[in-house]
């Protein structure tokens, strides 16, 4: 039987729309670690000395704060406002953050840009996962979920490679200029592909809004860039003389920019059909429970800062981190109290009460804790052994792992049609654990040998298999109107698992390294009185290998825990083909 007229066309449009959203997710995920190689140049570009690396931490943590802390709010907005509008707005925020980062001149401006990038990039994930549930029926949703999950993880690892490729031809600002262009192009493409977009009434362009945007951005660009020709001019140069102090925004051009921005915001608030529906988005924020979202953001931010500021050589989190965790606990208690009393809370009461729903969050946490060990410590092992002086080949070792991961993700999405998601997740995480155990057998030259591919491919396939079933279990046991916020919590759980996991596992590994180092004889004994020799360096490398082995053992343990939890907590989740048959037959 042929499909009804228009069905094939809608299906193709839906697939292209989802592909665009997946590309956006991958690009935003890449931005998490795109600064790894560019960080020294970025520090110099905003006036931070290269020997004060600790001051650059907000460049990374600012993105993570925006990415994780705002996810639940954006996920809830996606439930209320719709998936496509949130995808477009998230990409616009990502592009705006990229623009600010491109022209940043000091630490506050670059951190603000990175924060906005994180907010926009994080908002893409729950909206895209919920879009999968909207576009595909239960029995066909596994493979698309696997693809979206895979590109998110691949993007976070390809970030450093993307940064390295750009830095080979240009400076660090070009990285974010490319982000700006890609973000705007994707936003326009997704908006054009929105379902029933041709049936919408075309609105007149907001001419006044556009006329206000142009001087606002033009004057802001002058504030950020400070063109030398204007500053040297006797007349125009007066625009850059501060009224007081030395701040750029306390100058005439800064005041002009501020006034233009205030006029733009006022127009967007009071105009009947503004360029940006500011009042409409404000209503959505209030309806989505902004107060609850801020409390949850404070709790998540405390956890992020506690582990991001840790010194793994000493402990899992620093003394200041204890205060961050205390603040996070207070905010979490306040959030729980708020949810019980609010009329329309951020997380609707009962949204995650089913065991597979909250179980997906717990499983996702341990998946993240194990996955981060692969993403970070496989390249570190390569640098410790065969590539001590070259970071790029060490990072490329992970490509073998990455090639297997999307294959496993698509396979996992396909397998849950006929197998229980709990079983598929458990098989995947046991394969990941097996890969880590094989890595504990690696020696000084194993990375260069074909046998290393067995561990890398096994681990990559295993993690890939587990991605789609976790999301499928969550979406199957939550209502359609909370898919956005529920998907956000799964991503938050995995990201927090990564932060906690890398801090804890690195601490365990370094303690093993120091204990091994105690067994190394003094350098004078090994090198016959010389200050350094190859034999002594090899002994230190062996101690470094022991450190990485300890991390791999810990990651294998996390993977086994995830497998056991999936079997127990997802035991009632049926294969998607059977679940869909129950729905059509009127079963439970």
XYZ file of C-alpha atoms in Angstrom:
588
model
C 0.000 0.000 0.000
C 1.360 3.426 -0.884
C 1.632 6.130 1.746
C -0.970 8.899 1.815
C -0.109 12.024 -0.149
C 2.356 14.231 1.660
C 3.490 11.616 4.192
C 6.799 10.869 2.441
C 7.502 14.579 2.084
C 6.782 15.260 5.751
C 8.958 12.303 6.697
C 11.874 13.605 4.636
C 11.473 17.067 6.128
C 11.400 15.603 9.621
C 14.584 13.630 8.982
C 16.383 16.706 7.648
C 15.136 18.761 10.604
C 16.432 16.180 13.040
C 19.735 15.973 11.161
C 20.165 19.751 11.463
C 19.403 19.571 15.187
C 21.899 16.709 15.617
C 24.612 18.698 13.834
C 23.872 21.627 16.161
C 24.170 19.332 19.198
C 27.524 17.991 17.984
C 28.863 21.471 17.265
C 27.793 22.781 20.674
C 29.241 19.722 22.435
C 32.545 20.296 20.646
C 32.690 23.736 22.212
C 32.959 22.194 25.674
C 36.595 21.271 25.060
C 37.461 23.371 22.017
C 39.521 25.663 24.251
C 41.897 22.897 25.389
C 44.653 23.818 22.915
C 43.657 27.471 22.522
C 43.590 28.292 26.248
C 47.120 29.804 26.472
C 46.458 32.090 23.481
C 43.045 33.047 24.869
C 44.637 33.984 28.188
C 47.167 36.211 26.431
C 44.408 37.735 24.292
C 42.468 38.948 27.346
C 45.493 40.105 29.328
C 46.042 37.135 31.663
C 49.715 36.114 32.057
C 50.489 32.613 30.816
C 52.045 31.694 34.186
C 48.702 32.255 35.953
C 46.865 29.308 34.444
C 44.537 28.987 37.432
C 42.899 32.301 36.462
C 41.784 30.744 33.179
C 39.593 28.137 34.897
C 36.409 30.271 34.493
C 36.803 30.063 30.706
C 36.068 26.338 30.981
C 33.821 26.295 34.059
C 31.776 29.240 32.735
C 30.742 27.162 29.727
C 29.969 24.142 31.917
C 27.868 26.269 34.268
C 25.784 27.566 31.389
C 25.567 24.137 29.750
C 24.473 22.180 32.822
C 22.819 24.629 35.215
C 20.330 26.024 32.696
C 19.444 22.701 31.053
C 16.342 21.882 33.154
C 14.847 25.338 32.602
C 15.379 25.178 28.846
C 14.032 21.639 28.759
C 10.875 22.796 30.509
C 10.527 25.731 28.101
C 10.775 23.251 25.227
C 7.761 21.455 26.721
C 5.776 24.679 26.991
C 6.862 26.667 23.942
C 7.699 23.894 21.498
C 10.858 22.147 20.350
C 11.710 24.160 17.242
C 11.391 27.652 18.801
C 13.709 26.540 21.617
C 16.199 25.052 19.146
C 16.265 28.331 17.208
C 16.578 30.470 20.342
C 19.297 28.187 21.746
C 21.290 28.533 18.526
C 20.853 32.315 18.598
C 22.164 32.379 22.185
C 25.052 30.128 21.144
C 25.856 32.463 18.252
C 25.619 35.540 20.489
C 27.970 33.929 23.007
C 30.362 33.067 20.182
C 30.279 36.685 18.982
C 31.065 38.032 22.464
C 33.876 35.489 22.886
C 35.313 36.415 19.477
C 35.661 40.095 20.359
C 36.316 39.634 24.122
C 38.967 41.920 25.575
C 39.111 40.873 29.253
C 38.281 37.930 31.493
C 34.696 38.997 32.409
C 33.744 39.446 28.743
C 35.215 36.124 27.625
C 33.572 34.271 30.537
C 30.232 35.943 29.739
C 30.556 34.803 26.130
C 31.425 31.256 27.142
C 28.498 31.185 29.597
C 26.050 32.192 26.854
C 27.572 29.579 24.575
C 26.972 26.999 27.294
C 23.361 28.062 27.829
C 22.629 27.870 24.105
C 24.587 24.671 23.529
C 23.031 22.905 26.501
C 19.530 23.920 25.471
C 19.914 22.092 22.161
C 20.167 18.655 23.778
C 16.815 18.248 25.588
C 14.932 19.968 22.767
C 16.495 17.584 20.218
C 15.794 14.457 22.291
C 12.191 15.591 22.813
C 11.966 16.315 19.076
C 12.855 12.674 18.399
C 9.943 11.585 20.603
C 7.634 14.001 18.761
C 8.649 12.956 15.255
C 9.001 9.204 15.679
C 6.620 6.628 17.170
C 7.873 4.439 20.019
C 8.857 1.519 17.790
C 10.998 3.726 15.482
C 12.593 6.059 17.979
C 15.583 3.935 19.050
C 17.967 4.591 16.150
C 17.379 8.383 16.061
C 17.979 8.517 19.828
C 21.208 6.609 19.325
C 22.351 8.999 16.617
C 21.632 12.092 18.720
C 23.368 10.602 21.770
C 26.368 9.530 19.715
C 26.958 12.887 18.050
C 26.819 14.605 21.440
C 29.625 12.450 22.822
C 31.639 12.576 19.598
C 31.387 16.356 19.511
C 32.879 16.744 22.970
C 35.976 14.814 21.861
C 36.294 16.340 18.403
C 36.361 19.794 20.005
C 40.130 19.806 20.645
C 40.773 18.482 17.125
C 38.609 21.218 15.630
C 40.461 23.797 17.711
C 43.818 22.418 16.594
C 42.794 22.510 12.926
C 41.723 26.161 13.152
C 44.815 27.165 15.132
C 46.988 25.677 12.414
C 45.766 28.408 10.038
C 44.518 31.251 12.257
C 44.246 32.464 15.857
C 41.819 31.459 18.613
C 39.255 34.119 17.725
C 38.625 32.365 14.393
C 37.295 29.328 16.288
C 34.436 31.338 17.733
C 33.871 33.306 14.535
C 33.211 29.956 12.834
C 30.849 29.061 15.698
C 28.985 32.314 15.127
C 28.493 31.609 11.426
C 27.495 27.973 11.941
C 25.076 28.854 14.735
C 23.246 31.447 12.637
C 23.106 29.204 9.548
C 21.712 26.286 11.563
C 19.163 28.547 13.289
C 17.909 29.791 9.915
C 17.815 26.255 8.479
C 15.904 24.780 11.428
C 13.412 27.642 11.408
C 12.838 27.144 7.692
C 12.338 23.393 8.166
C 9.864 23.764 11.035
C 6.709 21.669 10.460
C 3.831 23.572 8.851
C 6.067 26.577 8.456
C 4.500 27.352 5.048
C 1.038 27.523 6.644
C 1.968 30.236 9.084
C 0.860 33.761 8.516
C 3.850 35.752 7.371
C 4.498 38.680 9.653
C 5.761 42.025 8.532
C 9.415 42.535 9.390
C 10.014 44.673 12.465
C 11.711 47.591 10.730
C 12.080 49.652 13.917
C 13.592 46.681 15.733
C 16.117 46.133 12.955
C 17.009 49.842 12.950
C 17.637 49.644 16.704
C 19.662 46.432 16.455
C 22.100 47.874 13.909
C 23.373 50.834 16.003
C 23.390 48.676 19.138
C 25.672 46.085 17.583
C 27.756 48.697 15.747
C 28.470 50.717 18.895
C 29.090 47.534 20.913
C 31.608 46.421 18.292
C 33.438 49.741 18.697
C 33.506 49.274 22.490
C 34.956 45.776 22.168
C 37.341 46.327 19.240
C 38.416 49.937 19.907
C 39.622 50.672 16.333
C 43.025 52.337 16.434
C 42.077 54.853 13.716
C 39.136 56.188 15.729
C 41.062 56.274 18.997
C 43.891 58.336 17.451
C 41.501 60.807 15.852
C 41.300 64.099 17.801
C 37.504 64.269 17.480
C 36.386 60.647 17.521
C 38.983 59.754 20.099
C 36.970 61.632 22.731
C 34.399 58.835 22.572
C 36.905 56.569 24.326
C 37.784 58.880 27.235
C 36.179 57.461 30.431
C 33.936 59.659 32.575
C 35.590 58.045 35.602
C 38.037 55.207 36.156
C 39.270 53.252 33.169
C 36.328 51.007 32.226
C 35.344 50.819 28.560
C 31.656 51.067 29.422
C 32.220 54.315 31.354
C 33.059 56.128 28.125
C 30.763 58.110 25.785
C 30.687 55.221 23.295
C 29.894 52.837 26.159
C 27.024 55.082 27.258
C 25.731 55.253 23.670
C 25.773 51.441 23.457
C 23.935 51.112 26.768
C 21.298 53.629 25.709
C 20.788 51.870 22.359
C 20.398 48.536 24.145
C 17.841 49.987 26.570
C 15.835 51.411 23.655
C 15.972 48.066 21.844
C 14.767 46.163 24.915
C 12.003 48.717 25.533
C 10.808 48.386 21.938
C 10.853 44.571 22.169
C 8.798 44.815 25.370
C 6.127 47.322 24.290
C 5.871 46.883 20.502
C 2.885 44.849 19.237
C 4.988 42.624 16.957
C 8.631 43.106 17.932
C 11.736 41.535 16.477
C 12.101 39.576 19.740
C 8.939 38.780 21.672
C 10.445 39.732 25.021
C 7.153 39.736 26.912
C 6.204 36.366 25.452
C 9.489 34.773 26.481
C 9.217 36.361 29.940
C 5.777 34.796 30.373
C 7.203 31.445 29.333
C 10.061 31.812 31.841
C 7.602 32.502 34.635
C 5.364 29.633 33.530
C 8.388 27.332 33.379
C 9.166 28.210 37.031
C 12.146 30.551 36.812
C 12.462 30.668 40.616
C 12.745 26.901 40.841
C 15.182 26.841 37.939
C 17.461 29.350 39.689
C 17.451 27.267 42.865
C 18.321 24.142 40.892
C 20.973 26.068 38.939
C 22.549 27.127 42.248
C 22.612 23.506 43.397
C 24.139 22.260 40.130
C 26.548 25.193 39.994
C 27.806 24.358 43.491
C 28.500 20.769 42.457
C 30.256 21.861 39.262
C 32.473 24.387 41.028
C 33.265 21.978 43.878
C 34.748 19.398 41.543
C 36.021 21.765 38.829
C 38.188 23.599 41.409
C 39.527 20.397 42.978
C 43.217 19.555 43.107
C 43.205 15.823 42.351
C 46.751 15.493 43.657
C 45.396 16.053 47.172
C 41.670 15.260 47.314
C 38.482 14.839 45.324
C 37.387 18.414 46.035
C 39.226 21.377 47.524
C 38.548 23.019 50.912
C 36.659 25.758 49.075
C 34.786 22.985 47.293
C 33.313 21.891 50.610
C 31.608 25.269 50.889
C 30.383 24.946 47.315
C 28.891 21.557 48.184
C 27.285 22.958 51.325
C 25.704 25.737 49.273
C 24.579 23.166 46.702
C 22.935 21.088 49.452
C 21.086 24.131 50.829
C 19.920 25.100 47.337
C 18.810 21.517 46.644
C 16.740 21.439 49.842
C 15.205 24.796 48.968
C 14.410 23.472 45.484
C 12.729 20.357 46.910
C 10.642 22.547 49.245
C 9.759 24.844 46.341
C 8.639 21.958 44.114
C 6.267 20.716 46.824
C 4.634 24.136 47.226
C 4.718 25.711 43.741
C 1.538 25.599 41.671
C 3.469 24.860 38.433
C 6.971 23.668 39.415
C 9.908 23.248 37.079
C 9.562 19.485 37.446
C 5.836 18.681 37.470
C 4.953 16.495 40.426
C 5.049 12.859 39.456
C 6.951 13.507 36.217
C 9.814 11.198 37.201
C 8.069 8.977 39.752
C 8.184 5.793 37.654
C 11.180 3.593 38.345
C 12.609 3.551 34.774
C 12.353 7.368 34.650
C 14.412 8.148 37.751
C 16.445 5.009 37.101
C 17.570 6.490 33.779
C 19.088 9.414 35.705
C 20.999 7.074 38.010
C 22.254 4.874 35.184
C 23.245 7.955 33.200
C 25.339 9.214 36.129
C 27.489 6.066 36.193
C 27.698 5.954 32.384
C 29.131 9.479 32.500
C 31.558 8.584 35.299
C 32.925 5.708 33.212
C 32.864 7.485 29.844
C 34.949 10.432 30.995
C 37.801 8.060 31.843
C 37.911 6.953 28.205
C 37.696 10.487 26.827
C 40.436 11.877 29.083
C 42.709 9.012 30.079
C 43.149 7.159 26.788
C 44.924 10.210 25.258
C 46.792 10.693 28.568
C 47.997 7.082 28.429
C 49.227 7.658 24.885
C 51.157 10.733 26.000
C 52.588 8.894 28.985
C 53.946 6.103 26.795
C 54.628 6.690 23.087
C 53.760 10.373 22.450
C 55.244 12.317 25.388
C 55.971 15.435 23.344
C 53.086 15.532 20.869
C 49.505 16.040 21.966
C 47.790 15.644 18.585
C 48.828 12.010 17.845
C 47.882 11.139 21.428
C 44.407 12.605 20.874
C 44.085 10.762 17.565
C 44.439 7.430 19.386
C 40.932 8.066 20.682
C 39.623 8.103 17.104
C 39.644 4.280 17.160
C 37.300 4.447 20.147
C 35.170 7.122 18.473
C 34.731 5.166 15.253
C 33.131 2.332 17.214
C 30.917 4.541 19.408
C 28.409 5.752 16.766
C 28.241 2.249 15.291
C 27.298 0.936 18.734
C 24.808 3.777 19.238
C 22.928 2.969 16.032
C 23.072 -0.747 16.835
C 21.761 -0.101 20.341
C 18.864 1.899 18.967
C 18.036 -0.923 16.581
C 18.373 -3.698 19.185
C 15.861 -2.195 21.618
C 13.165 -2.902 19.047
C 13.375 -6.598 19.946
C 15.377 -6.679 23.197
C 14.743 -5.011 26.542
C 16.519 -1.627 26.877
C 17.774 -2.806 30.279
C 19.443 -5.835 28.702
C 20.967 -3.810 25.852
C 22.287 -1.221 28.303
C 23.760 -3.940 30.531
C 25.438 -5.669 27.576
C 26.890 -2.359 26.425
C 28.251 -1.358 29.812
C 29.715 -4.835 30.421
C 31.470 -4.509 27.047
C 32.754 -1.080 28.161
C 33.992 -2.634 31.417
C 35.723 -5.377 29.407
C 37.417 -2.734 27.290
C 38.725 -0.980 30.409
C 39.985 -4.269 31.885
C 41.877 -4.921 28.651
C 43.368 -1.421 28.940
C 44.793 -2.355 32.342
C 47.012 -4.815 30.408
C 48.539 -2.077 28.264
C 52.281 -1.518 28.541
C 54.834 0.976 27.270
C 54.338 0.181 23.576
C 50.849 -1.373 23.446
C 49.237 1.758 21.958
C 51.283 1.215 18.786
C 50.312 -2.453 18.510
C 47.161 -3.776 16.760
C 46.051 -5.504 19.985
C 45.190 -2.078 21.453
C 42.342 -1.808 18.956
C 40.505 -4.664 20.680
C 40.102 -2.677 23.890
C 39.315 0.575 22.089
C 36.706 -0.900 19.753
C 35.116 -3.010 22.504
C 34.819 0.003 24.776
C 33.502 2.276 22.053
C 30.880 -0.226 20.928
C 29.838 -0.815 24.527
C 29.264 2.831 25.345
C 27.454 3.306 22.053
C 25.088 0.428 22.805
C 24.109 1.999 26.138
C 23.266 5.506 24.936
C 19.945 5.035 23.136
C 18.355 2.541 25.583
C 18.755 4.918 28.535
C 17.029 7.742 26.678
C 14.385 5.362 25.316
C 13.541 4.098 28.808
C 13.183 7.659 30.075
C 10.970 8.805 27.208
C 8.812 5.672 27.387
C 8.040 6.214 31.086
C 7.439 9.949 31.089
C 4.513 11.866 29.649
C 4.806 13.686 26.330
C 4.439 17.095 27.962
C 7.550 16.612 30.154
C 9.899 14.992 27.619
C 11.958 18.165 27.370
C 12.667 18.627 31.080
C 13.101 14.864 31.600
C 15.674 14.681 28.786
C 17.457 17.649 30.333
C 17.819 15.810 33.630
C 19.336 12.764 31.902
C 21.973 14.991 30.299
C 22.593 16.827 33.586
C 23.012 13.515 35.370
C 25.588 12.305 32.837
C 27.516 15.593 32.958
C 27.602 15.589 36.774
C 28.725 11.957 36.612
C 31.570 13.021 34.348
C 32.674 15.774 36.724
C 32.506 13.603 39.824
C 33.994 10.626 38.001
C 37.034 12.374 36.575
C 37.810 14.007 39.910
C 37.457 10.792 41.924
C 39.196 8.529 39.393
C 42.067 10.961 38.857
C 42.590 11.175 42.618
C 42.709 7.374 42.835
C 45.126 7.214 39.918
C 47.478 9.868 41.281
C 47.663 8.188 44.659
C 48.685 5.000 42.868
C 51.283 7.024 40.942
C 52.799 8.459 44.122
C 52.927 5.035 45.749
C 54.693 3.649 42.673
C 57.052 6.614 42.635
C 58.218 5.719 46.132
C 59.562 2.453 44.698
C 61.677 4.288 42.098
C 65.356 4.487 43.150
C 67.013 7.915 43.344
C 67.994 9.345 39.971
C 71.707 9.337 40.891
C 71.639 5.583 41.460
C 69.873 4.827 38.212
C 71.823 7.287 36.071
C 75.284 6.832 37.621
C 75.344 10.318 39.119
C 73.723 12.112 36.157
C 70.677 14.337 36.669
C 68.614 12.465 34.051
C 68.793 9.418 31.800
C 66.502 7.234 29.674
C 66.383 4.461 32.262
C 65.067 6.818 34.953
C 62.511 8.314 32.537
C 61.282 4.798 31.735
C 60.788 4.097 35.435
C 58.683 7.243 35.791
C 56.683 6.225 32.722
C 55.991 2.853 34.320
C 54.673 4.702 37.384
C 52.477 6.795 35.067
C 51.150 3.605 33.467
C 50.229 2.290 36.920
C 48.300 5.520 37.499
C 46.288 5.067 34.307
C 45.680 1.391 35.087
C 44.122 2.425 38.410
C 41.835 4.868 36.580
C 40.798 2.168 34.094
C 39.983 -0.243 36.930
C 37.830 2.422 38.567
C 36.063 3.163 35.290
C 35.401 -0.554 34.784
C 33.770 -0.605 38.225
C 31.528 2.340 37.305
C 30.534 0.567 34.077
C 29.602 -2.612 35.964
C 27.495 -0.587 38.419
C 25.680 1.019 35.459
C 25.035 -2.423 33.952
C 23.581 -3.829 37.187
C 21.409 -0.751 37.746
C 20.082 -0.956 34.184
C 19.081 -4.603 34.637
C 17.299 -3.864 37.900
C 15.724 -0.471 37.207
C 14.752 -1.090 33.563
C 13.352 -4.596 34.129
C 9.781 -3.486 33.326
C 10.758 -1.642 30.127
C 9.758 -3.773 27.169
C 11.257 -3.753 23.659
C 9.865 -0.827 21.684
C 8.171 -3.091 19.133
C 6.221 -4.880 21.878
C 5.502 -1.636 23.730
C 4.038 -0.110 20.573
C 1.922 -3.245 20.009
C 0.544 -2.867 23.552
C -0.405 0.743 22.845
C -2.228 -0.146 19.629
C -4.039 -3.052 21.302
C -5.055 -0.920 24.291
C -2.755 -2.755 26.732
C -0.945 -1.251 29.701
